[in-house]
Amino acid sequence: MGLAAFSTPKDMALKLFREAGRTWNAKTFEDMGDHLLNFSVTNSALRDWVMHHQGHAKGSAAYETWRCGAKGYLGECADIANVTKHFHLRKKIATLNEVEETRVALGPFGAIEGSESSHPSFEIVLSDGKAIDLLQFLFQICSAWESIFKADSNLGELPSHAYFMMVKSPGAAKATS
C-alpha cells in the first residue's frame, strides 16, 4: 500500500525537488543533513519508480547508465542513501564537510551591496576524492531528472527545480504543471 500523495513518478520527482529546496534553505547543519538524506533516499526511490515505469529490470544496463547520469552524481547520491539504510559501509562513498558559505544577491551590475549573508552548507567529497559544493550536487541531480522526464513524455512534464530552490519556505512550494 502506497501513500496517495505519491502515485506517479512525477509525484516522486516533485518530492525530490522539494527536498532539494529544504536542503539548500536549511538553517543548521543538522537540518541540512536530515534533508540531504531525505533527498538521497528520494533520488533512489525515484530511480526505482522510473525504471519500473519504463520496464527496466533491476540490475539491467539501464541502471548502470542511470548511475553515470549527472556526472555520476546520481549514483553517488544513491550510494549515500543505500549505505545509510544498511548502517554500514560496503564501499567508499561520498562524505560531507561542513562549510560556511557567503551568499550574495546579484543585480545587473554584479553583487548588490549589503546583500551578503553567511549560511551553513556542505562540501561533498565524492568516492573518487573530488569535491563538489552542495548547490552543484543538487543542481546536477535535479537537472538530470528534468532531462529524463523531458525525454520520456509518458512520465509527465516537470516544472523547473529552480523554483523549489528559491522559495524560502519550500513546504509552501506548489507545482503548477
Short mmCIF file of N, CA and C in Angstrom, two decimals:
data_model
loop_
_atom_site.label_atom_id
_atom_site.label_comp_id
_atom_site.label_asym_id
_atom_site.label_seq_id
_atom_site.Cartn_x
_atom_site.Cartn_y
_atom_site.Cartn_z
N MET A 1 0.85 -1.18 0.00
CA MET A 1 0.00 0.00 0.00
C MET A 1 0.89 1.23 0.00
N GLY A 2 0.64 2.15 -0.91
CA GLY A 2 1.44 3.36 -1.01
C GLY A 2 0.69 4.57 -0.48
N LEU A 3 1.39 5.65 -0.37
CA LEU A 3 0.76 6.90 0.03
C LEU A 3 0.06 7.50 -1.17
N ALA A 4 -1.16 7.96 -0.98
CA ALA A 4 -1.95 8.53 -2.09
C ALA A 4 -1.25 9.73 -2.72
N ALA A 5 -0.46 10.45 -1.94
CA ALA A 5 0.23 11.63 -2.47
C ALA A 5 1.32 11.27 -3.47
N PHE A 6 1.73 10.00 -3.49
CA PHE A 6 2.80 9.56 -4.38
C PHE A 6 2.30 8.39 -5.21
N SER A 7 1.65 8.71 -6.32
CA SER A 7 1.09 7.65 -7.17
C SER A 7 1.73 7.59 -8.55
N THR A 8 2.60 8.54 -8.86
CA THR A 8 3.26 8.56 -10.17
C THR A 8 4.73 8.93 -10.00
N PRO A 9 5.56 8.63 -11.00
CA PRO A 9 6.95 9.09 -10.93
C PRO A 9 7.05 10.61 -10.80
N LYS A 10 6.14 11.33 -11.43
CA LYS A 10 6.16 12.80 -11.32
C LYS A 10 5.97 13.24 -9.87
N ASP A 11 5.06 12.59 -9.15
CA ASP A 11 4.87 12.92 -7.73
C ASP A 11 6.18 12.78 -6.96
N MET A 12 6.91 11.71 -7.24
CA MET A 12 8.18 11.47 -6.55
C MET A 12 9.23 12.49 -6.98
N ALA A 13 9.23 12.88 -8.26
CA ALA A 13 10.18 13.90 -8.73
C ALA A 13 9.92 15.24 -8.04
N LEU A 14 8.67 15.58 -7.86
CA LEU A 14 8.35 16.83 -7.18
C LEU A 14 8.78 16.78 -5.72
N LYS A 15 8.66 15.61 -5.09
CA LYS A 15 9.18 15.44 -3.72
C LYS A 15 10.69 15.65 -3.70
N LEU A 16 11.38 15.10 -4.70
CA LEU A 16 12.83 15.28 -4.79
C LEU A 16 13.17 16.77 -4.86
N PHE A 17 12.44 17.51 -5.68
CA PHE A 17 12.69 18.95 -5.82
C PHE A 17 12.41 19.68 -4.50
N ARG A 18 11.35 19.29 -3.80
CA ARG A 18 11.07 19.91 -2.51
C ARG A 18 12.19 19.63 -1.51
N GLU A 19 12.69 18.39 -1.52
CA GLU A 19 13.79 18.04 -0.61
C GLU A 19 15.05 18.83 -0.97
N ALA A 20 15.29 19.05 -2.26
CA ALA A 20 16.43 19.88 -2.67
C ALA A 20 16.30 21.28 -2.09
N GLY A 21 15.10 21.85 -2.19
CA GLY A 21 14.86 23.19 -1.64
C GLY A 21 15.03 23.22 -0.13
N ARG A 22 14.52 22.21 0.54
CA ARG A 22 14.66 22.15 2.00
C ARG A 22 16.13 22.02 2.40
N THR A 23 16.87 21.23 1.65
CA THR A 23 18.30 21.05 1.93
C THR A 23 19.02 22.38 1.77
N TRP A 24 18.81 23.03 0.64
CA TRP A 24 19.51 24.27 0.32
C TRP A 24 19.15 25.39 1.28
N ASN A 25 17.91 25.44 1.73
CA ASN A 25 17.45 26.54 2.58
C ASN A 25 17.54 26.24 4.07
N ALA A 26 18.06 25.08 4.46
CA ALA A 26 18.18 24.73 5.88
C ALA A 26 19.07 25.74 6.60
N LYS A 27 18.74 25.99 7.84
CA LYS A 27 19.48 26.99 8.63
C LYS A 27 20.58 26.39 9.50
N THR A 28 20.56 25.07 9.69
CA THR A 28 21.57 24.42 10.52
C THR A 28 22.15 23.22 9.77
N PHE A 29 23.34 22.81 10.16
CA PHE A 29 23.96 21.63 9.56
C PHE A 29 23.11 20.38 9.82
N GLU A 30 22.54 20.31 11.02
CA GLU A 30 21.72 19.14 11.36
C GLU A 30 20.51 19.04 10.44
N ASP A 31 19.80 20.16 10.27
CA ASP A 31 18.63 20.15 9.37
C ASP A 31 19.06 19.87 7.93
N MET A 32 20.18 20.46 7.53
CA MET A 32 20.67 20.25 6.16
C MET A 32 21.00 18.77 5.94
N GLY A 33 21.63 18.16 6.92
CA GLY A 33 21.95 16.74 6.81
C GLY A 33 20.71 15.87 6.74
N ASP A 34 19.70 16.21 7.57
CA ASP A 34 18.43 15.47 7.53
C ASP A 34 17.80 15.56 6.15
N HIS A 35 17.75 16.76 5.61
CA HIS A 35 17.11 16.96 4.30
C HIS A 35 17.93 16.35 3.17
N LEU A 36 19.26 16.38 3.30
CA LEU A 36 20.09 15.75 2.27
C LEU A 36 19.88 14.24 2.26
N LEU A 37 19.73 13.64 3.43
CA LEU A 37 19.44 12.21 3.49
C LEU A 37 18.08 11.93 2.83
N ASN A 38 17.07 12.74 3.14
CA ASN A 38 15.76 12.56 2.51
C ASN A 38 15.86 12.73 0.99
N PHE A 39 16.65 13.69 0.55
CA PHE A 39 16.88 13.91 -0.89
C PHE A 39 17.50 12.66 -1.51
N SER A 40 18.49 12.10 -0.84
CA SER A 40 19.20 10.92 -1.36
C SER A 40 18.28 9.71 -1.45
N VAL A 41 17.48 9.49 -0.42
CA VAL A 41 16.54 8.37 -0.42
C VAL A 41 15.48 8.57 -1.50
N THR A 42 15.01 9.79 -1.65
CA THR A 42 14.00 10.09 -2.67
C THR A 42 14.58 9.90 -4.06
N ASN A 43 15.84 10.27 -4.27
CA ASN A 43 16.52 10.05 -5.55
C ASN A 43 16.50 8.56 -5.91
N SER A 44 16.80 7.71 -4.95
CA SER A 44 16.79 6.26 -5.20
C SER A 44 15.39 5.74 -5.46
N ALA A 45 14.43 6.22 -4.68
CA ALA A 45 13.04 5.80 -4.89
C ALA A 45 12.55 6.23 -6.27
N LEU A 46 12.90 7.44 -6.67
CA LEU A 46 12.51 7.93 -7.99
C LEU A 46 13.13 7.07 -9.08
N ARG A 47 14.39 6.70 -8.90
CA ARG A 47 15.03 5.80 -9.87
C ARG A 47 14.22 4.52 -10.03
N ASP A 48 13.85 3.91 -8.91
CA ASP A 48 13.10 2.66 -8.97
C ASP A 48 11.74 2.84 -9.65
N TRP A 49 11.05 3.94 -9.34
CA TRP A 49 9.76 4.22 -9.97
C TRP A 49 9.91 4.37 -11.48
N VAL A 50 10.88 5.17 -11.89
CA VAL A 50 11.06 5.43 -13.33
C VAL A 50 11.50 4.17 -14.05
N MET A 51 12.43 3.43 -13.48
CA MET A 51 12.90 2.20 -14.13
C MET A 51 11.74 1.20 -14.28
N HIS A 52 10.94 1.07 -13.25
CA HIS A 52 9.77 0.18 -13.32
C HIS A 52 8.79 0.69 -14.38
N HIS A 53 8.52 1.98 -14.36
CA HIS A 53 7.59 2.60 -15.31
C HIS A 53 8.06 2.38 -16.75
N GLN A 54 9.37 2.38 -16.95
CA GLN A 54 9.94 2.20 -18.30
C GLN A 54 10.18 0.73 -18.63
N GLY A 55 9.91 -0.17 -17.69
CA GLY A 55 10.04 -1.60 -17.95
C GLY A 55 11.44 -2.16 -17.84
N HIS A 56 12.32 -1.49 -17.11
CA HIS A 56 13.70 -1.97 -16.93
C HIS A 56 13.79 -2.83 -15.67
N ALA A 57 14.43 -3.98 -15.78
CA ALA A 57 14.62 -4.87 -14.63
C ALA A 57 15.78 -4.37 -13.78
N LYS A 58 15.69 -4.63 -12.46
CA LYS A 58 16.82 -4.29 -11.58
C LYS A 58 18.06 -5.00 -12.08
N GLY A 59 19.17 -4.30 -12.05
CA GLY A 59 20.43 -4.88 -12.50
C GLY A 59 20.64 -4.79 -14.00
N SER A 60 19.70 -4.21 -14.72
CA SER A 60 19.84 -4.09 -16.18
C SER A 60 20.85 -2.99 -16.52
N ALA A 61 21.22 -2.94 -17.77
CA ALA A 61 22.15 -1.91 -18.25
C ALA A 61 21.59 -0.51 -18.00
N ALA A 62 20.27 -0.38 -18.01
CA ALA A 62 19.65 0.93 -17.78
C ALA A 62 20.01 1.48 -16.40
N TYR A 63 20.14 0.60 -15.41
CA TYR A 63 20.51 1.05 -14.06
C TYR A 63 21.94 1.60 -14.05
N GLU A 64 22.85 0.92 -14.71
CA GLU A 64 24.25 1.39 -14.77
C GLU A 64 24.34 2.70 -15.54
N THR A 65 23.60 2.80 -16.62
CA THR A 65 23.58 4.06 -17.39
C THR A 65 23.06 5.18 -16.51
N TRP A 66 22.00 4.90 -15.75
CA TRP A 66 21.44 5.90 -14.85
C TRP A 66 22.47 6.35 -13.82
N ARG A 67 23.20 5.42 -13.22
CA ARG A 67 24.21 5.75 -12.19
C ARG A 67 25.22 6.77 -12.69
N CYS A 68 25.52 6.73 -13.99
CA CYS A 68 26.52 7.63 -14.57
C CYS A 68 25.95 9.01 -14.86
N GLY A 69 24.63 9.16 -14.79
CA GLY A 69 24.00 10.44 -15.10
C GLY A 69 24.41 11.54 -14.15
N ALA A 70 24.27 12.78 -14.61
CA ALA A 70 24.63 13.96 -13.81
C ALA A 70 26.08 13.86 -13.35
N LYS A 71 26.96 13.51 -14.26
CA LYS A 71 28.40 13.40 -13.99
C LYS A 71 28.71 12.33 -12.94
N GLY A 72 27.82 11.35 -12.80
CA GLY A 72 27.99 10.29 -11.81
C GLY A 72 27.36 10.61 -10.47
N TYR A 73 26.80 11.80 -10.31
CA TYR A 73 26.23 12.20 -9.02
C TYR A 73 24.95 11.44 -8.70
N LEU A 74 24.20 10.99 -9.72
CA LEU A 74 23.01 10.19 -9.44
C LEU A 74 23.40 8.93 -8.66
N GLY A 75 24.45 8.26 -9.12
CA GLY A 75 24.93 7.06 -8.43
C GLY A 75 25.51 7.36 -7.06
N GLU A 76 26.28 8.44 -6.95
CA GLU A 76 26.86 8.83 -5.65
C GLU A 76 25.74 9.09 -4.64
N CYS A 77 24.70 9.77 -5.10
CA CYS A 77 23.57 10.10 -4.23
C CYS A 77 22.85 8.82 -3.80
N ALA A 78 22.67 7.89 -4.73
CA ALA A 78 22.04 6.60 -4.39
C ALA A 78 22.88 5.83 -3.38
N ASP A 79 24.20 5.90 -3.51
CA ASP A 79 25.08 5.21 -2.56
C ASP A 79 24.95 5.79 -1.16
N ILE A 80 24.81 7.11 -1.06
CA ILE A 80 24.61 7.74 0.25
C ILE A 80 23.36 7.17 0.91
N ALA A 81 22.27 7.08 0.15
CA ALA A 81 21.02 6.55 0.68
C ALA A 81 21.16 5.08 1.05
N ASN A 82 21.80 4.31 0.21
CA ASN A 82 21.91 2.87 0.43
C ASN A 82 22.75 2.54 1.66
N VAL A 83 23.88 3.20 1.80
CA VAL A 83 24.75 2.94 2.95
C VAL A 83 24.04 3.34 4.24
N THR A 84 23.33 4.45 4.22
CA THR A 84 22.61 4.89 5.41
C THR A 84 21.53 3.88 5.78
N LYS A 85 20.85 3.35 4.77
CA LYS A 85 19.78 2.37 5.01
C LYS A 85 20.32 1.09 5.64
N HIS A 86 21.52 0.67 5.24
CA HIS A 86 22.06 -0.60 5.71
C HIS A 86 23.01 -0.46 6.90
N PHE A 87 23.26 0.76 7.37
CA PHE A 87 24.05 1.04 8.57
C PHE A 87 25.50 0.58 8.51
N HIS A 88 26.04 0.37 7.33
CA HIS A 88 27.46 0.03 7.26
C HIS A 88 28.01 0.37 5.88
N LEU A 89 29.30 0.50 5.85
CA LEU A 89 29.97 0.85 4.60
C LEU A 89 30.41 -0.41 3.88
N ARG A 90 29.94 -0.57 2.65
CA ARG A 90 30.37 -1.70 1.83
C ARG A 90 31.39 -1.25 0.79
N LYS A 91 31.41 0.02 0.53
CA LYS A 91 32.38 0.57 -0.42
C LYS A 91 32.57 2.04 -0.09
N LYS A 92 33.57 2.62 -0.69
CA LYS A 92 33.85 4.03 -0.46
C LYS A 92 32.72 4.88 -1.05
N ILE A 93 32.16 5.75 -0.24
CA ILE A 93 31.10 6.63 -0.72
C ILE A 93 31.44 8.07 -0.41
N ALA A 94 30.60 8.96 -0.90
CA ALA A 94 30.77 10.39 -0.66
C ALA A 94 30.71 10.69 0.84
N THR A 95 31.46 11.69 1.25
CA THR A 95 31.42 12.17 2.63
C THR A 95 31.12 13.66 2.60
N LEU A 96 30.73 14.20 3.75
CA LEU A 96 30.35 15.61 3.83
C LEU A 96 31.31 16.36 4.73
N ASN A 97 31.68 17.56 4.29
CA ASN A 97 32.43 18.50 5.12
C ASN A 97 31.53 19.70 5.35
N GLU A 98 31.43 20.14 6.60
CA GLU A 98 30.65 21.34 6.90
C GLU A 98 31.45 22.56 6.51
N VAL A 99 30.81 23.51 5.82
CA VAL A 99 31.45 24.77 5.43
C VAL A 99 30.45 25.90 5.65
N GLU A 100 30.97 27.10 5.82
CA GLU A 100 30.13 28.31 5.85
C GLU A 100 30.29 28.99 4.51
N GLU A 101 29.17 29.25 3.86
CA GLU A 101 29.19 29.93 2.57
C GLU A 101 28.71 31.36 2.74
N THR A 102 29.26 32.23 1.94
CA THR A 102 28.73 33.58 1.85
C THR A 102 27.92 33.65 0.57
N ARG A 103 26.67 34.02 0.71
CA ARG A 103 25.78 34.17 -0.44
C ARG A 103 25.52 35.64 -0.65
N VAL A 104 25.32 36.00 -1.91
CA VAL A 104 25.10 37.40 -2.24
C VAL A 104 24.09 37.48 -3.38
N ALA A 105 23.24 38.49 -3.32
CA ALA A 105 22.28 38.73 -4.40
C ALA A 105 23.01 39.44 -5.53
N LEU A 106 22.69 39.05 -6.75
CA LEU A 106 23.31 39.66 -7.92
C LEU A 106 22.30 40.53 -8.66
N GLY A 107 22.76 41.69 -9.08
CA GLY A 107 21.96 42.59 -9.90
C GLY A 107 22.60 42.71 -11.27
N PRO A 108 22.10 43.60 -12.10
CA PRO A 108 22.63 43.73 -13.46
C PRO A 108 24.09 44.18 -13.51
N PHE A 109 24.58 44.76 -12.42
CA PHE A 109 25.96 45.24 -12.40
C PHE A 109 26.83 44.50 -11.40
N GLY A 110 26.41 43.30 -11.02
CA GLY A 110 27.19 42.49 -10.10
C GLY A 110 26.51 42.35 -8.75
N ALA A 111 27.34 42.13 -7.72
CA ALA A 111 26.82 41.90 -6.37
C ALA A 111 26.09 43.14 -5.85
N ILE A 112 24.99 42.92 -5.17
CA ILE A 112 24.23 44.02 -4.57
C ILE A 112 24.80 44.28 -3.19
N GLU A 113 25.28 45.50 -3.00
CA GLU A 113 25.92 45.87 -1.74
C GLU A 113 24.98 45.64 -0.56
N GLY A 114 25.52 45.02 0.49
CA GLY A 114 24.75 44.78 1.70
C GLY A 114 23.90 43.52 1.66
N SER A 115 23.96 42.78 0.57
CA SER A 115 23.11 41.58 0.46
C SER A 115 23.82 40.31 0.93
N GLU A 116 25.08 40.43 1.33
CA GLU A 116 25.84 39.26 1.74
C GLU A 116 25.27 38.65 3.01
N SER A 117 25.25 37.33 3.06
CA SER A 117 24.85 36.62 4.27
C SER A 117 25.58 35.29 4.31
N SER A 118 25.85 34.82 5.52
CA SER A 118 26.53 33.53 5.69
C SER A 118 25.49 32.45 5.96
N HIS A 119 25.74 31.28 5.40
CA HIS A 119 24.84 30.14 5.56
C HIS A 119 25.66 28.87 5.71
N PRO A 120 25.14 27.91 6.50
CA PRO A 120 25.81 26.62 6.54
C PRO A 120 25.63 25.91 5.21
N SER A 121 26.60 25.11 4.84
CA SER A 121 26.49 24.31 3.62
C SER A 121 27.41 23.11 3.76
N PHE A 122 27.37 22.25 2.77
CA PHE A 122 28.24 21.09 2.73
C PHE A 122 29.10 21.12 1.49
N GLU A 123 30.32 20.68 1.66
CA GLU A 123 31.16 20.30 0.53
C GLU A 123 31.07 18.78 0.50
N ILE A 124 30.74 18.23 -0.65
CA ILE A 124 30.57 16.79 -0.77
C ILE A 124 31.83 16.23 -1.42
N VAL A 125 32.53 15.37 -0.69
CA VAL A 125 33.73 14.72 -1.22
C VAL A 125 33.27 13.38 -1.78
N LEU A 126 33.36 13.25 -3.10
CA LEU A 126 32.86 12.08 -3.80
C LEU A 126 33.75 10.86 -3.58
N SER A 127 33.27 9.70 -3.98
CA SER A 127 34.01 8.46 -3.75
C SER A 127 35.37 8.46 -4.43
N ASP A 128 35.55 9.28 -5.48
CA ASP A 128 36.84 9.36 -6.16
C ASP A 128 37.75 10.43 -5.55
N GLY A 129 37.30 11.08 -4.47
CA GLY A 129 38.10 12.09 -3.79
C GLY A 129 37.88 13.51 -4.27
N LYS A 130 37.17 13.69 -5.36
CA LYS A 130 36.87 15.04 -5.86
C LYS A 130 35.77 15.66 -5.01
N ALA A 131 35.84 16.99 -4.86
CA ALA A 131 34.86 17.70 -4.04
C ALA A 131 33.93 18.54 -4.91
N ILE A 132 32.69 18.65 -4.47
CA ILE A 132 31.69 19.48 -5.14
C ILE A 132 30.88 20.17 -4.06
N ASP A 133 30.46 21.41 -4.32
CA ASP A 133 29.65 22.08 -3.32
C ASP A 133 28.21 21.59 -3.41
N LEU A 134 27.49 21.77 -2.33
CA LEU A 134 26.13 21.25 -2.20
C LEU A 134 25.22 21.75 -3.33
N LEU A 135 25.28 23.03 -3.64
CA LEU A 135 24.39 23.57 -4.67
C LEU A 135 24.60 22.88 -6.01
N GLN A 136 25.85 22.65 -6.39
CA GLN A 136 26.12 21.97 -7.67
C GLN A 136 25.63 20.53 -7.64
N PHE A 137 25.79 19.86 -6.52
CA PHE A 137 25.32 18.48 -6.37
C PHE A 137 23.81 18.42 -6.58
N LEU A 138 23.07 19.28 -5.88
CA LEU A 138 21.61 19.32 -6.02
C LEU A 138 21.21 19.71 -7.44
N PHE A 139 21.87 20.73 -7.98
CA PHE A 139 21.55 21.22 -9.32
C PHE A 139 21.76 20.14 -10.38
N GLN A 140 22.90 19.47 -10.33
CA GLN A 140 23.20 18.45 -11.34
C GLN A 140 22.19 17.30 -11.28
N ILE A 141 21.85 16.87 -10.09
CA ILE A 141 20.91 15.75 -9.94
C ILE A 141 19.51 16.16 -10.39
N CYS A 142 19.03 17.30 -9.93
CA CYS A 142 17.68 17.74 -10.32
C CYS A 142 17.60 18.01 -11.82
N SER A 143 18.65 18.61 -12.39
CA SER A 143 18.66 18.87 -13.83
C SER A 143 18.64 17.57 -14.63
N ALA A 144 19.36 16.56 -14.14
CA ALA A 144 19.36 15.26 -14.82
C ALA A 144 17.96 14.66 -14.81
N TRP A 145 17.27 14.78 -13.68
CA TRP A 145 15.90 14.26 -13.62
C TRP A 145 14.98 15.02 -14.56
N GLU A 146 15.15 16.33 -14.65
CA GLU A 146 14.35 17.11 -15.60
C GLU A 146 14.56 16.59 -17.02
N SER A 147 15.81 16.28 -17.37
CA SER A 147 16.12 15.76 -18.70
C SER A 147 15.51 14.38 -18.92
N ILE A 148 15.56 13.53 -17.90
CA ILE A 148 14.97 12.18 -18.01
C ILE A 148 13.47 12.29 -18.27
N PHE A 149 12.80 13.16 -17.55
CA PHE A 149 11.36 13.33 -17.74
C PHE A 149 11.05 13.95 -19.10
N LYS A 150 11.87 14.89 -19.51
CA LYS A 150 11.64 15.53 -20.82
C LYS A 150 11.80 14.52 -21.96
N ALA A 151 12.71 13.58 -21.80
CA ALA A 151 12.98 12.58 -22.85
C ALA A 151 11.90 11.51 -22.92
N ASP A 152 11.09 11.36 -21.88
CA ASP A 152 10.04 10.34 -21.85
C ASP A 152 8.70 11.01 -21.57
N SER A 153 7.95 11.28 -22.61
CA SER A 153 6.68 12.01 -22.45
C SER A 153 5.67 11.25 -21.58
N ASN A 154 5.86 9.95 -21.40
CA ASN A 154 4.95 9.18 -20.55
C ASN A 154 5.12 9.49 -19.07
N LEU A 155 6.22 10.13 -18.71
CA LEU A 155 6.47 10.45 -17.31
C LEU A 155 5.77 11.74 -16.87
N GLY A 156 5.43 12.60 -17.81
CA GLY A 156 4.81 13.87 -17.48
C GLY A 156 5.83 14.99 -17.41
N GLU A 157 5.38 16.19 -17.63
CA GLU A 157 6.27 17.35 -17.64
C GLU A 157 6.52 17.84 -16.22
N LEU A 158 7.75 18.23 -15.95
CA LEU A 158 8.12 18.75 -14.63
C LEU A 158 8.32 20.26 -14.70
N PRO A 159 7.98 20.96 -13.62
CA PRO A 159 8.38 22.36 -13.52
C PRO A 159 9.88 22.40 -13.22
N SER A 160 10.49 23.54 -13.36
CA SER A 160 11.92 23.67 -13.05
C SER A 160 12.15 23.48 -11.55
N HIS A 161 13.20 22.73 -11.24
CA HIS A 161 13.55 22.54 -9.83
C HIS A 161 13.99 23.87 -9.20
N ALA A 162 14.41 24.84 -10.03
CA ALA A 162 14.91 26.11 -9.52
C ALA A 162 13.86 26.81 -8.66
N TYR A 163 12.59 26.67 -9.02
CA TYR A 163 11.53 27.29 -8.22
C TYR A 163 11.58 26.80 -6.78
N PHE A 164 11.79 25.52 -6.60
CA PHE A 164 11.80 24.93 -5.26
C PHE A 164 13.04 25.35 -4.48
N MET A 165 14.10 25.72 -5.18
CA MET A 165 15.34 26.15 -4.52
C MET A 165 15.22 27.59 -4.03
N MET A 166 14.43 28.40 -4.73
CA MET A 166 14.33 29.83 -4.40
C MET A 166 13.32 30.12 -3.31
N VAL A 167 12.34 29.28 -3.16
CA VAL A 167 11.27 29.52 -2.19
C VAL A 167 11.84 29.42 -0.79
N LYS A 168 11.62 30.45 0.01
CA LYS A 168 12.17 30.47 1.37
C LYS A 168 11.55 29.39 2.25
N SER A 169 10.31 29.07 2.01
CA SER A 169 9.64 28.01 2.76
C SER A 169 9.22 26.93 1.76
N PRO A 170 10.15 25.99 1.43
CA PRO A 170 9.87 25.02 0.38
C PRO A 170 8.60 24.22 0.59
N GLY A 171 8.13 24.06 1.80
CA GLY A 171 6.89 23.34 2.02
C GLY A 171 5.71 24.04 1.38
N ALA A 172 5.85 25.35 1.16
CA ALA A 172 4.77 26.12 0.56
C ALA A 172 4.81 26.07 -0.96
N ALA A 173 5.88 25.52 -1.52
CA ALA A 173 6.02 25.47 -2.98
C ALA A 173 4.94 24.58 -3.57
N LYS A 174 4.26 25.07 -4.56
CA LYS A 174 3.22 24.29 -5.24
C LYS A 174 3.59 24.21 -6.72
N ALA A 175 3.57 23.02 -7.25
CA ALA A 175 3.82 22.82 -8.68
C ALA A 175 2.54 23.14 -9.43
N THR A 176 2.68 23.87 -10.51
CA THR A 176 1.50 24.23 -11.29
C THR A 176 1.34 23.36 -12.51
N SER A 177 2.33 22.55 -12.85
CA SER A 177 2.18 21.71 -14.03
C SER A 177 1.75 20.34 -13.65
#
